Each structure stands twice: as structure tokens, then as C-alpha cells.
Amino acid sequence: MAGCVVFVPIYGRLDLAERCLRSLDATTPGAVPFLVIDDCGPERTSDSWLAGVMASGRATTLLVNDRNLGFVQTANRAFAARQGRDVLLVNSDVVVFPGWYDGMLAAAGQGVASVTAMSNQGSIATIAQGCLYSSPEQLAPIAEAARQSASQPVGMPVGVGHALFLADAALSDVGVFDLAFSPGYGEEVDWSIRARRRGWVHTAAPAVVVWHDAGASFGTGRTALRRWHELKLAMRYPREFLALRRRGAVELVR
């Protein structure tokens, strides 16, 4: 592999973004570069803000959209800038814990298109009784126990986008997210199904547990958008959608 880039999209809520980036910076090897894209939200980032957040001095690139593009187009902008690297996409409402980076890469490999981290709120990648963990501090011991367990990766029907490894080779083969799912919700399900149809597989990393404040980074109006994009998935992939529905895998989260 040519290495990875950690991509964090930001749309306002700089308090969440700062918490996310600090957790990533403290737990990710220093040689791994970060790409942060500000999607023209109600609160704006800047180079000086980012410098105050990132304590390690790692290579970090900040891109600023001059208008709001939505998650799908912003992610595609990150994919276009990946320079042959795998992408670790982490939502700005996520907190990671020690070992997350190595655990995600350990669940990747030949033929694996995506790796999903387990979470307190992660659709089919949700840990048992995940709703009981209302803060990162409460989840931290669970994450450490999972890391110590070194559990082997397990197959997933689709990737889930709260904390998601996307292989460069798969992105090159399958393409990027479909703009039909702009501004967001369901794009990773659509991408995952397209990847599976081309022979790729998806895995989860049980040894990696992250905390996710689901929906906080997306804002209002998400319920109607989620339902509309579920309908798009059902129309596009009727058989796959039915199978996913039976497994609860189209409970779209962000």
C-alpha cells in the first residue's frame, strides 16, 4: 500500500470537530497525513484554528469549500486528492481511541473494499447495548477491551460511514460516491453494493470501537432525507435492499 490518509469532513460544530481531531491526532501514527475539508458550514475553520487543534505537527491539509457541497461531493473531493492512498474517513462527530488505526488496517487486505469500525451508534456495526454509552468516557473501557481482544475481522454486507476505511484499489475500480445520494445518507450503501457486484468484500473490525454522536454532524432535516435515500436504494437494488432490510443494514446513520 502507498499508505493512508485520514479524511475528516467538517460542517460547522467546531466543538465536535475539535474533539474528533484531537482524538485522531493523539492516537494515529505521526507519519499518517490528515485531510480536513470545511464544507462551508455555519462555523468556519481556518489554518490558525487547525494549528491550535493539532498538537503533533503532523502533515495536515485544510481545504475549504467556497459553498456548501454536502457530504457526498466533499467526500469525492477528498477521494480525488488521495494520491494513490487508502482513505480512512472519520465523521467529525466521532471520537477514536488508542489502537484504532492499526485495528482498521489489520481488518483490510487483498480484495477488501471497506472496513467499518464498531460503534455505540453504527447501524449494523453497533456494539451490544450501544445506546447505554452516552459519552466517549463511558465507552473508552469497552474500546480498550476490544483492542486487547484482537478479534478477527468479520464479513459485512456493506460499509457504514461513521469511521470507514476505503481501499484505494477499490475506489479506482468502483468509482466514487454517487451524486444521486447528495447531500448525504445512503451513499456508502450504494457504493458498497456496487463494489460487491464487482467482486469486492466488506469487513468490520471488532477490535476497533469508536464513539459516535450519530446525526450531530449532519444537522436538521435528516429524517426525511434518510427515508428518501432508502427509497432510492430500494428502487436501484431491490433484491439487495430486501436482504439488507432484513439484517437492519439500511438503518442509515451519519
PDB file of C-alpha atoms in Angstrom:
ATOM      1  CA  MET A   1       0.000   0.000   0.000  1.00  0.00           C
ATOM      2  CA  ALA A   2       1.052   3.606  -0.620  1.00  0.00           C
ATOM      3  CA  GLY A   3      -0.190   4.427   2.862  1.00  0.00           C
ATOM      4  CA  CYS A   4      -3.346   6.026   4.178  1.00  0.00           C
ATOM      5  CA  VAL A   5      -4.768   9.479   4.536  1.00  0.00           C
ATOM      6  CA  VAL A   6      -7.225  10.280   7.320  1.00  0.00           C
ATOM      7  CA  PHE A   7     -10.082  12.405   5.978  1.00  0.00           C
ATOM      8  CA  VAL A   8     -12.365  14.418   8.256  1.00  0.00           C
ATOM      9  CA  PRO A   9     -15.235  16.422   6.727  1.00  0.00           C
ATOM     10  CA  ILE A  10     -16.443  19.368   8.797  1.00  0.00           C
ATOM     11  CA  TYR A  11     -19.756  21.203   8.582  1.00  0.00           C
ATOM     12  CA  GLY A  12     -19.963  23.618  11.492  1.00  0.00           C
ATOM     13  CA  ARG A  13     -19.995  22.303  15.073  1.00  0.00           C
ATOM     14  CA  LEU A  14     -16.340  23.081  15.591  1.00  0.00           C
ATOM     15  CA  ASP A  15     -16.609  21.824  19.149  1.00  0.00           C
ATOM     16  CA  LEU A  16     -17.272  18.328  17.816  1.00  0.00           C
ATOM     17  CA  ALA A  17     -14.639  18.672  15.099  1.00  0.00           C
ATOM     18  CA  GLU A  18     -12.007  19.741  17.607  1.00  0.00           C
ATOM     19  CA  ARG A  19     -12.809  16.785  19.876  1.00  0.00           C
ATOM     20  CA  CYS A  20     -12.644  14.423  16.909  1.00  0.00           C
ATOM     21  CA  LEU A  21      -9.372  15.777  15.544  1.00  0.00           C
ATOM     22  CA  ARG A  22      -7.695  15.804  18.951  1.00  0.00           C
ATOM     23  CA  SER A  23      -8.595  12.149  19.465  1.00  0.00           C
ATOM     24  CA  LEU A  24      -7.326  11.261  15.998  1.00  0.00           C
ATOM     25  CA  ASP A  25      -4.114  13.240  16.407  1.00  0.00           C
ATOM     26  CA  ALA A  26      -3.342  11.596  19.745  1.00  0.00           C
ATOM     27  CA  THR A  27      -3.901   8.021  18.559  1.00  0.00           C
ATOM     28  CA  THR A  28      -2.737   7.938  14.919  1.00  0.00           C
ATOM     29  CA  PRO A  29       0.903   7.355  13.902  1.00  0.00           C
ATOM     30  CA  GLY A  30       2.621  10.669  13.260  1.00  0.00           C
ATOM     31  CA  ALA A  31       3.592   9.810   9.687  1.00  0.00           C
ATOM     32  CA  VAL A  32      -0.067   9.494   8.624  1.00  0.00           C
ATOM     33  CA  PRO A  33      -1.288  12.696   6.942  1.00  0.00           C
ATOM     34  CA  PHE A  34      -4.678  14.238   7.616  1.00  0.00           C
ATOM     35  CA  LEU A  35      -7.021  15.900   5.135  1.00  0.00           C
ATOM     36  CA  VAL A  36      -9.672  18.205   6.589  1.00  0.00           C
ATOM     37  CA  ILE A  37     -12.353  19.702   4.366  1.00  0.00           C
ATOM     38  CA  ASP A  38     -14.584  22.518   5.614  1.00  0.00           C
ATOM     39  CA  ASP A  39     -17.923  22.299   3.785  1.00  0.00           C
ATOM     40  CA  CYS A  40     -18.902  25.942   4.251  1.00  0.00           C
ATOM     41  CA  GLY A  41     -20.907  25.434   7.435  1.00  0.00           C
ATOM     42  CA  PRO A  42     -22.255  27.994   9.916  1.00  0.00           C
ATOM     43  CA  GLU A  43     -18.908  27.948  11.755  1.00  0.00           C
ATOM     44  CA  ARG A  44     -15.773  28.117   9.631  1.00  0.00           C
ATOM     45  CA  THR A  45     -12.353  26.604  10.110  1.00  0.00           C
ATOM     46  CA  SER A  46      -9.047  28.272   9.305  1.00  0.00           C
ATOM     47  CA  ASP A  47      -5.396  27.338   9.202  1.00  0.00           C
ATOM     48  CA  SER A  48      -4.869  29.049  12.555  1.00  0.00           C
ATOM     49  CA  TRP A  49      -7.797  27.161  14.122  1.00  0.00           C
ATOM     50  CA  LEU A  50      -6.464  23.863  12.818  1.00  0.00           C
ATOM     51  CA  ALA A  51      -2.936  24.635  14.029  1.00  0.00           C
ATOM     52  CA  GLY A  52      -4.353  25.191  17.509  1.00  0.00           C
ATOM     53  CA  VAL A  53      -6.129  21.837  17.432  1.00  0.00           C
ATOM     54  CA  MET A  54      -3.365  19.638  16.016  1.00  0.00           C
ATOM     55  CA  ALA A  55      -0.655  19.268  18.633  1.00  0.00           C
ATOM     56  CA  SER A  56       1.555  16.688  16.904  1.00  0.00           C
ATOM     57  CA  GLY A  57       2.785  18.789  13.994  1.00  0.00           C
ATOM     58  CA  ARG A  58       1.788  16.080  11.508  1.00  0.00           C
ATOM     59  CA  ALA A  59       1.220  16.905   7.848  1.00  0.00           C
ATOM     60  CA  THR A  60      -2.327  18.252   7.677  1.00  0.00           C
ATOM     61  CA  THR A  61      -4.057  19.776   4.676  1.00  0.00           C
ATOM     62  CA  LEU A  62      -7.090  22.027   5.054  1.00  0.00           C
ATOM     63  CA  LEU A  63      -9.369  22.515   2.060  1.00  0.00           C
ATOM     64  CA  VAL A  64     -12.280  24.949   2.267  1.00  0.00           C
ATOM     65  CA  ASN A  65     -15.309  24.657   0.014  1.00  0.00           C
ATOM     66  CA  ASP A  66     -16.397  28.101  -1.171  1.00  0.00           C
ATOM     67  CA  ARG A  67     -20.010  26.910  -0.992  1.00  0.00           C
ATOM     68  CA  ASN A  68     -21.771  24.080   0.760  1.00  0.00           C
ATOM     69  CA  LEU A  69     -21.387  20.936  -1.361  1.00  0.00           C
ATOM     70  CA  GLY A  70     -22.811  18.380   1.044  1.00  0.00           C
ATOM     71  CA  PHE A  71     -21.115  15.273   2.346  1.00  0.00           C
ATOM     72  CA  VAL A  72     -21.090  13.274  -0.900  1.00  0.00           C
ATOM     73  CA  GLN A  73     -19.347  15.896  -3.025  1.00  0.00           C
ATOM     74  CA  THR A  74     -16.982  16.773  -0.181  1.00  0.00           C
ATOM     75  CA  ALA A  75     -16.002  13.124   0.207  1.00  0.00           C
ATOM     76  CA  ASN A  76     -15.476  12.853  -3.532  1.00  0.00           C
ATOM     77  CA  ARG A  77     -13.191  15.872  -3.354  1.00  0.00           C
ATOM     78  CA  ALA A  78     -11.162  14.024  -0.733  1.00  0.00           C
ATOM     79  CA  PHE A  79     -11.025  10.894  -2.870  1.00  0.00           C
ATOM     80  CA  ALA A  80      -9.736  12.951  -5.794  1.00  0.00           C
ATOM     81  CA  ALA A  81      -6.918  14.226  -3.559  1.00  0.00           C
ATOM     82  CA  ARG A  82      -5.901  10.830  -2.142  1.00  0.00           C
ATOM     83  CA  GLN A  83      -2.844  10.421  -4.433  1.00  0.00           C
ATOM     84  CA  GLY A  84      -2.976   6.630  -4.577  1.00  0.00           C
ATOM     85  CA  ARG A  85      -3.521   6.218  -0.843  1.00  0.00           C
ATOM     86  CA  ASP A  86      -6.223   4.350   1.022  1.00  0.00           C
ATOM     87  CA  VAL A  87      -8.693   6.625   2.789  1.00  0.00           C
ATOM     88  CA  LEU A  88      -9.789   6.475   6.411  1.00  0.00           C
ATOM     89  CA  LEU A  89     -12.978   8.532   6.504  1.00  0.00           C
ATOM     90  CA  VAL A  90     -13.930   9.666  10.017  1.00  0.00           C
ATOM     91  CA  ASN A  91     -17.012  11.778  10.687  1.00  0.00           C
ATOM     92  CA  SER A  92     -16.414  14.889  12.771  1.00  0.00           C
ATOM     93  CA  ASP A  93     -18.865  13.629  15.425  1.00  0.00           C
ATOM     94  CA  VAL A  94     -16.679  10.575  16.141  1.00  0.00           C
ATOM     95  CA  VAL A  95     -14.104  10.023  18.885  1.00  0.00           C
ATOM     96  CA  VAL A  96     -11.446   7.350  18.376  1.00  0.00           C
ATOM     97  CA  PHE A  97      -9.350   5.525  20.961  1.00  0.00           C
ATOM     98  CA  PRO A  98      -5.810   4.088  21.069  1.00  0.00           C
ATOM     99  CA  GLY A  99      -5.208   1.318  18.561  1.00  0.00           C
ATOM    100  CA  TRP A 100      -7.937   2.386  16.165  1.00  0.00           C
ATOM    101  CA  TYR A 101      -5.611   2.958  13.202  1.00  0.00           C
ATOM    102  CA  ASP A 102      -3.741  -0.344  13.407  1.00  0.00           C
ATOM    103  CA  GLY A 103      -7.006  -2.175  14.062  1.00  0.00           C
ATOM    104  CA  MET A 104      -8.631  -0.777  10.937  1.00  0.00           C
ATOM    105  CA  LEU A 105      -5.674  -1.660   8.743  1.00  0.00           C
ATOM    106  CA  ALA A 106      -5.471  -5.142  10.252  1.00  0.00           C
ATOM    107  CA  ALA A 107      -9.016  -5.821   9.012  1.00  0.00           C
ATOM    108  CA  ALA A 108      -8.126  -4.721   5.464  1.00  0.00           C
ATOM    109  CA  GLY A 109      -6.297  -6.750   2.848  1.00  0.00           C
ATOM    110  CA  GLN A 110      -6.475  -8.225  -0.615  1.00  0.00           C
ATOM    111  CA  GLY A 111      -9.976  -7.974  -2.053  1.00  0.00           C
ATOM    112  CA  VAL A 112     -11.345  -5.893   0.847  1.00  0.00           C
ATOM    113  CA  ALA A 113     -13.061  -2.725  -0.333  1.00  0.00           C
ATOM    114  CA  SER A 114     -14.033  -1.290   3.053  1.00  0.00           C
ATOM    115  CA  VAL A 115     -13.541  -1.767   6.775  1.00  0.00           C
ATOM    116  CA  THR A 116     -16.039  -0.413   9.291  1.00  0.00           C
ATOM    117  CA  ALA A 117     -15.269   0.372  12.930  1.00  0.00           C
ATOM    118  CA  MET A 118     -17.710  -0.802  15.577  1.00  0.00           C
ATOM    119  CA  SER A 119     -19.552   1.924  17.458  1.00  0.00           C
ATOM    120  CA  ASN A 120     -22.162   2.798  20.061  1.00  0.00           C
ATOM    121  CA  GLN A 121     -24.283   4.104  17.157  1.00  0.00           C
ATOM    122  CA  GLY A 122     -23.346   2.467  13.879  1.00  0.00           C
ATOM    123  CA  SER A 123     -26.300   0.676  12.290  1.00  0.00           C
ATOM    124  CA  ILE A 124     -25.191  -2.967  11.818  1.00  0.00           C
ATOM    125  CA  ALA A 125     -21.786  -2.077  13.290  1.00  0.00           C
ATOM    126  CA  THR A 126     -23.261  -1.228  16.697  1.00  0.00           C
ATOM    127  CA  ILE A 127     -21.899  -2.955  19.798  1.00  0.00           C
ATOM    128  CA  ALA A 128     -24.206  -4.697  22.250  1.00  0.00           C
ATOM    129  CA  GLN A 129     -26.232  -2.184  24.294  1.00  0.00           C
ATOM    130  CA  GLY A 130     -24.527   0.644  22.465  1.00  0.00           C
ATOM    131  CA  CYS A 131     -27.226   3.123  23.455  1.00  0.00           C
ATOM    132  CA  LEU A 132     -26.070   2.897  27.081  1.00  0.00           C
ATOM    133  CA  TYR A 133     -22.804   4.684  26.314  1.00  0.00           C
ATOM    134  CA  SER A 134     -23.697   8.349  26.267  1.00  0.00           C
ATOM    135  CA  SER A 135     -20.162   9.768  26.273  1.00  0.00           C
ATOM    136  CA  PRO A 136     -16.709   8.869  24.966  1.00  0.00           C
ATOM    137  CA  GLU A 137     -15.516   8.442  28.538  1.00  0.00           C
ATOM    138  CA  GLN A 138     -18.116   5.762  29.180  1.00  0.00           C
ATOM    139  CA  LEU A 139     -17.172   3.911  26.011  1.00  0.00           C
ATOM    140  CA  ALA A 140     -13.393   4.099  26.466  1.00  0.00           C
ATOM    141  CA  PRO A 141     -13.093   0.918  28.644  1.00  0.00           C
ATOM    142  CA  ILE A 142     -15.149  -1.026  26.086  1.00  0.00           C
ATOM    143  CA  ALA A 143     -12.893   0.197  23.289  1.00  0.00           C
ATOM    144  CA  GLU A 144      -9.793  -0.831  25.224  1.00  0.00           C
ATOM    145  CA  ALA A 145     -11.210  -4.284  25.954  1.00  0.00           C
ATOM    146  CA  ALA A 146     -11.996  -4.695  22.252  1.00  0.00           C
ATOM    147  CA  ARG A 147      -8.463  -3.662  21.324  1.00  0.00           C
ATOM    148  CA  GLN A 148      -6.974  -6.127  23.778  1.00  0.00           C
ATOM    149  CA  SER A 149      -9.167  -8.906  22.402  1.00  0.00           C
ATOM    150  CA  ALA A 150      -7.555  -8.590  18.945  1.00  0.00           C
ATOM    151  CA  SER A 151     -10.729 -10.063  17.457  1.00  0.00           C
ATOM    152  CA  GLN A 152     -10.527 -11.124  13.824  1.00  0.00           C
ATOM    153  CA  PRO A 153     -12.374  -9.173  11.119  1.00  0.00           C
ATOM    154  CA  VAL A 154     -15.843 -10.326  10.188  1.00  0.00           C
ATOM    155  CA  GLY A 155     -17.722 -10.018   6.918  1.00  0.00           C
ATOM    156  CA  MET A 156     -20.163  -7.168   6.386  1.00  0.00           C
ATOM    157  CA  PRO A 157     -22.765  -6.753   3.648  1.00  0.00           C
ATOM    158  CA  VAL A 158     -21.937  -3.033   3.334  1.00  0.00           C
ATOM    159  CA  GLY A 159     -19.672  -0.458   4.874  1.00  0.00           C
ATOM    160  CA  VAL A 160     -21.011   2.072   7.385  1.00  0.00           C
ATOM    161  CA  GLY A 161     -19.720   5.606   7.106  1.00  0.00           C
ATOM    162  CA  HIS A 162     -19.065   6.850  10.647  1.00  0.00           C
ATOM    163  CA  ALA A 163     -15.481   5.505  10.576  1.00  0.00           C
ATOM    164  CA  LEU A 164     -14.711   3.753   7.322  1.00  0.00           C
ATOM    165  CA  PHE A 165     -11.569   2.504   5.587  1.00  0.00           C
ATOM    166  CA  LEU A 166     -11.847   2.644   1.786  1.00  0.00           C
ATOM    167  CA  ALA A 167      -9.166   0.897  -0.248  1.00  0.00           C
ATOM    168  CA  ASP A 168      -7.541   2.929  -2.988  1.00  0.00           C
ATOM    169  CA  ALA A 169      -7.753  -0.031  -5.373  1.00  0.00           C
ATOM    170  CA  ALA A 170     -11.490  -0.355  -4.750  1.00  0.00           C
ATOM    171  CA  LEU A 171     -12.082   3.364  -5.269  1.00  0.00           C
ATOM    172  CA  SER A 172     -10.158   3.141  -8.536  1.00  0.00           C
ATOM    173  CA  ASP A 173     -12.193   0.140  -9.662  1.00  0.00           C
ATOM    174  CA  VAL A 174     -15.677   1.057  -8.401  1.00  0.00           C
ATOM    175  CA  GLY A 175     -15.524   4.827  -8.624  1.00  0.00           C
ATOM    176  CA  VAL A 176     -16.508   7.400  -6.048  1.00  0.00           C
ATOM    177  CA  PHE A 177     -19.798   8.116  -4.273  1.00  0.00           C
ATOM    178  CA  ASP A 178     -22.845   8.620  -6.489  1.00  0.00           C
ATOM    179  CA  LEU A 179     -24.078  12.206  -6.543  1.00  0.00           C
ATOM    180  CA  ALA A 180     -27.640  10.862  -6.638  1.00  0.00           C
ATOM    181  CA  PHE A 181     -27.257  10.485  -2.871  1.00  0.00           C
ATOM    182  CA  SER A 182     -26.257  14.098  -2.282  1.00  0.00           C
ATOM    183  CA  PRO A 183     -26.033  15.747   0.112  1.00  0.00           C
ATOM    184  CA  GLY A 184     -25.668  12.514   2.111  1.00  0.00           C
ATOM    185  CA  TYR A 185     -27.158   9.313   3.554  1.00  0.00           C
ATOM    186  CA  GLY A 186     -27.016   6.008   1.732  1.00  0.00           C
ATOM    187  CA  GLU A 187     -24.021   6.824  -0.446  1.00  0.00           C
ATOM    188  CA  GLU A 188     -21.790   4.255   1.274  1.00  0.00           C
ATOM    189  CA  VAL A 189     -24.501   1.586   0.938  1.00  0.00           C
ATOM    190  CA  ASP A 190     -24.798   2.292  -2.777  1.00  0.00           C
ATOM    191  CA  TRP A 191     -21.000   2.249  -3.159  1.00  0.00           C
ATOM    192  CA  SER A 192     -20.731  -0.980  -1.175  1.00  0.00           C
ATOM    193  CA  ILE A 193     -23.284  -2.761  -3.341  1.00  0.00           C
ATOM    194  CA  ARG A 194     -21.547  -1.608  -6.494  1.00  0.00           C
ATOM    195  CA  ALA A 195     -18.263  -2.908  -5.053  1.00  0.00           C
ATOM    196  CA  ARG A 196     -19.768  -6.289  -4.149  1.00  0.00           C
ATOM    197  CA  ARG A 197     -21.101  -6.661  -7.673  1.00  0.00           C
ATOM    198  CA  ARG A 198     -17.519  -6.262  -8.879  1.00  0.00           C
ATOM    199  CA  GLY A 199     -16.234  -8.965  -6.535  1.00  0.00           C
ATOM    200  CA  TRP A 200     -15.064  -6.872  -3.585  1.00  0.00           C
ATOM    201  CA  VAL A 201     -15.895  -7.687   0.035  1.00  0.00           C
ATOM    202  CA  HIS A 202     -16.519  -5.588   3.129  1.00  0.00           C
ATOM    203  CA  THR A 203     -15.410  -6.277   6.680  1.00  0.00           C
ATOM    204  CA  ALA A 204     -15.921  -4.942  10.185  1.00  0.00           C
ATOM    205  CA  ALA A 205     -13.115  -4.556  12.716  1.00  0.00           C
ATOM    206  CA  PRO A 206     -14.428  -5.888  16.059  1.00  0.00           C
ATOM    207  CA  ALA A 207     -11.170  -4.824  17.708  1.00  0.00           C
ATOM    208  CA  VAL A 208     -11.938  -1.165  16.903  1.00  0.00           C
ATOM    209  CA  VAL A 209     -14.729   0.610  18.762  1.00  0.00           C
ATOM    210  CA  VAL A 210     -15.325   4.342  18.284  1.00  0.00           C
ATOM    211  CA  TRP A 211     -17.791   6.709  19.895  1.00  0.00           C
ATOM    212  CA  HIS A 212     -20.306   8.282  17.538  1.00  0.00           C
ATOM    213  CA  ASP A 213     -22.747  11.100  18.226  1.00  0.00           C
ATOM    214  CA  ALA A 214     -24.954   9.986  15.321  1.00  0.00           C
ATOM    215  CA  GLY A 215     -26.555  12.801  13.361  1.00  0.00           C
ATOM    216  CA  ALA A 216     -24.807  15.630  15.176  1.00  0.00           C
ATOM    217  CA  SER A 217     -22.589  16.490  12.209  1.00  0.00           C
ATOM    218  CA  PHE A 218     -25.415  16.439   9.656  1.00  0.00           C
ATOM    219  CA  GLY A 219     -27.920  18.854  11.123  1.00  0.00           C
ATOM    220  CA  THR A 220     -31.682  19.093  10.822  1.00  0.00           C
ATOM    221  CA  GLY A 221     -33.921  17.556   8.188  1.00  0.00           C
ATOM    222  CA  ARG A 222     -32.080  14.259   8.191  1.00  0.00           C
ATOM    223  CA  THR A 223     -35.133  12.027   8.772  1.00  0.00           C
ATOM    224  CA  ALA A 224     -36.876  12.910   5.505  1.00  0.00           C
ATOM    225  CA  LEU A 225     -33.592  12.756   3.598  1.00  0.00           C
ATOM    226  CA  ARG A 226     -32.756   9.357   5.039  1.00  0.00           C
ATOM    227  CA  ARG A 227     -36.144   7.947   4.036  1.00  0.00           C
ATOM    228  CA  TRP A 228     -35.903   9.359   0.514  1.00  0.00           C
ATOM    229  CA  HIS A 229     -32.476   7.833   0.002  1.00  0.00           C
ATOM    230  CA  GLU A 230     -33.624   4.477   1.376  1.00  0.00           C
ATOM    231  CA  LEU A 231     -36.315   4.558  -1.332  1.00  0.00           C
ATOM    232  CA  LYS A 232     -33.640   5.243  -3.949  1.00  0.00           C
ATOM    233  CA  LEU A 233     -31.682   2.227  -2.741  1.00  0.00           C
ATOM    234  CA  ALA A 234     -34.793   0.037  -2.814  1.00  0.00           C
ATOM    235  CA  MET A 235     -35.563   1.055  -6.384  1.00  0.00           C
ATOM    236  CA  ARG A 236     -31.993   0.634  -7.583  1.00  0.00           C
ATOM    237  CA  TYR A 237     -31.182  -2.648  -5.801  1.00  0.00           C
ATOM    238  CA  PRO A 238     -34.491  -4.365  -4.925  1.00  0.00           C
ATOM    239  CA  ARG A 239     -33.072  -7.775  -4.030  1.00  0.00           C
ATOM    240  CA  GLU A 240     -30.025  -6.470  -2.197  1.00  0.00           C
ATOM    241  CA  PHE A 241     -32.135  -3.884  -0.394  1.00  0.00           C
ATOM    242  CA  LEU A 242     -34.575  -6.509   0.853  1.00  0.00           C
ATOM    243  CA  ALA A 243     -31.718  -8.633   2.170  1.00  0.00           C
ATOM    244  CA  LEU A 244     -30.170  -5.616   3.856  1.00  0.00           C
ATOM    245  CA  ARG A 245     -33.502  -4.583   5.338  1.00  0.00           C
ATOM    246  CA  ARG A 246     -33.887  -7.999   6.907  1.00  0.00           C
ATOM    247  CA  ARG A 247     -30.485  -7.554   8.547  1.00  0.00           C
ATOM    248  CA  GLY A 248     -31.149  -3.963   9.607  1.00  0.00           C
ATOM    249  CA  ALA A 249     -28.303  -2.820   7.363  1.00  0.00           C
ATOM    250  CA  VAL A 250     -30.160   0.092   5.793  1.00  0.00           C
ATOM    251  CA  GLU A 251     -30.666   1.976   9.002  1.00  0.00           C
ATOM    252  CA  LEU A 252     -28.708   4.864   7.571  1.00  0.00           C
ATOM    253  CA  VAL A 253     -26.650   6.811  10.062  1.00  0.00           C
ATOM    254  CA  ARG A 254     -24.313   9.804   9.958  1.00  0.00           C
TER     255      ARG A 254
END
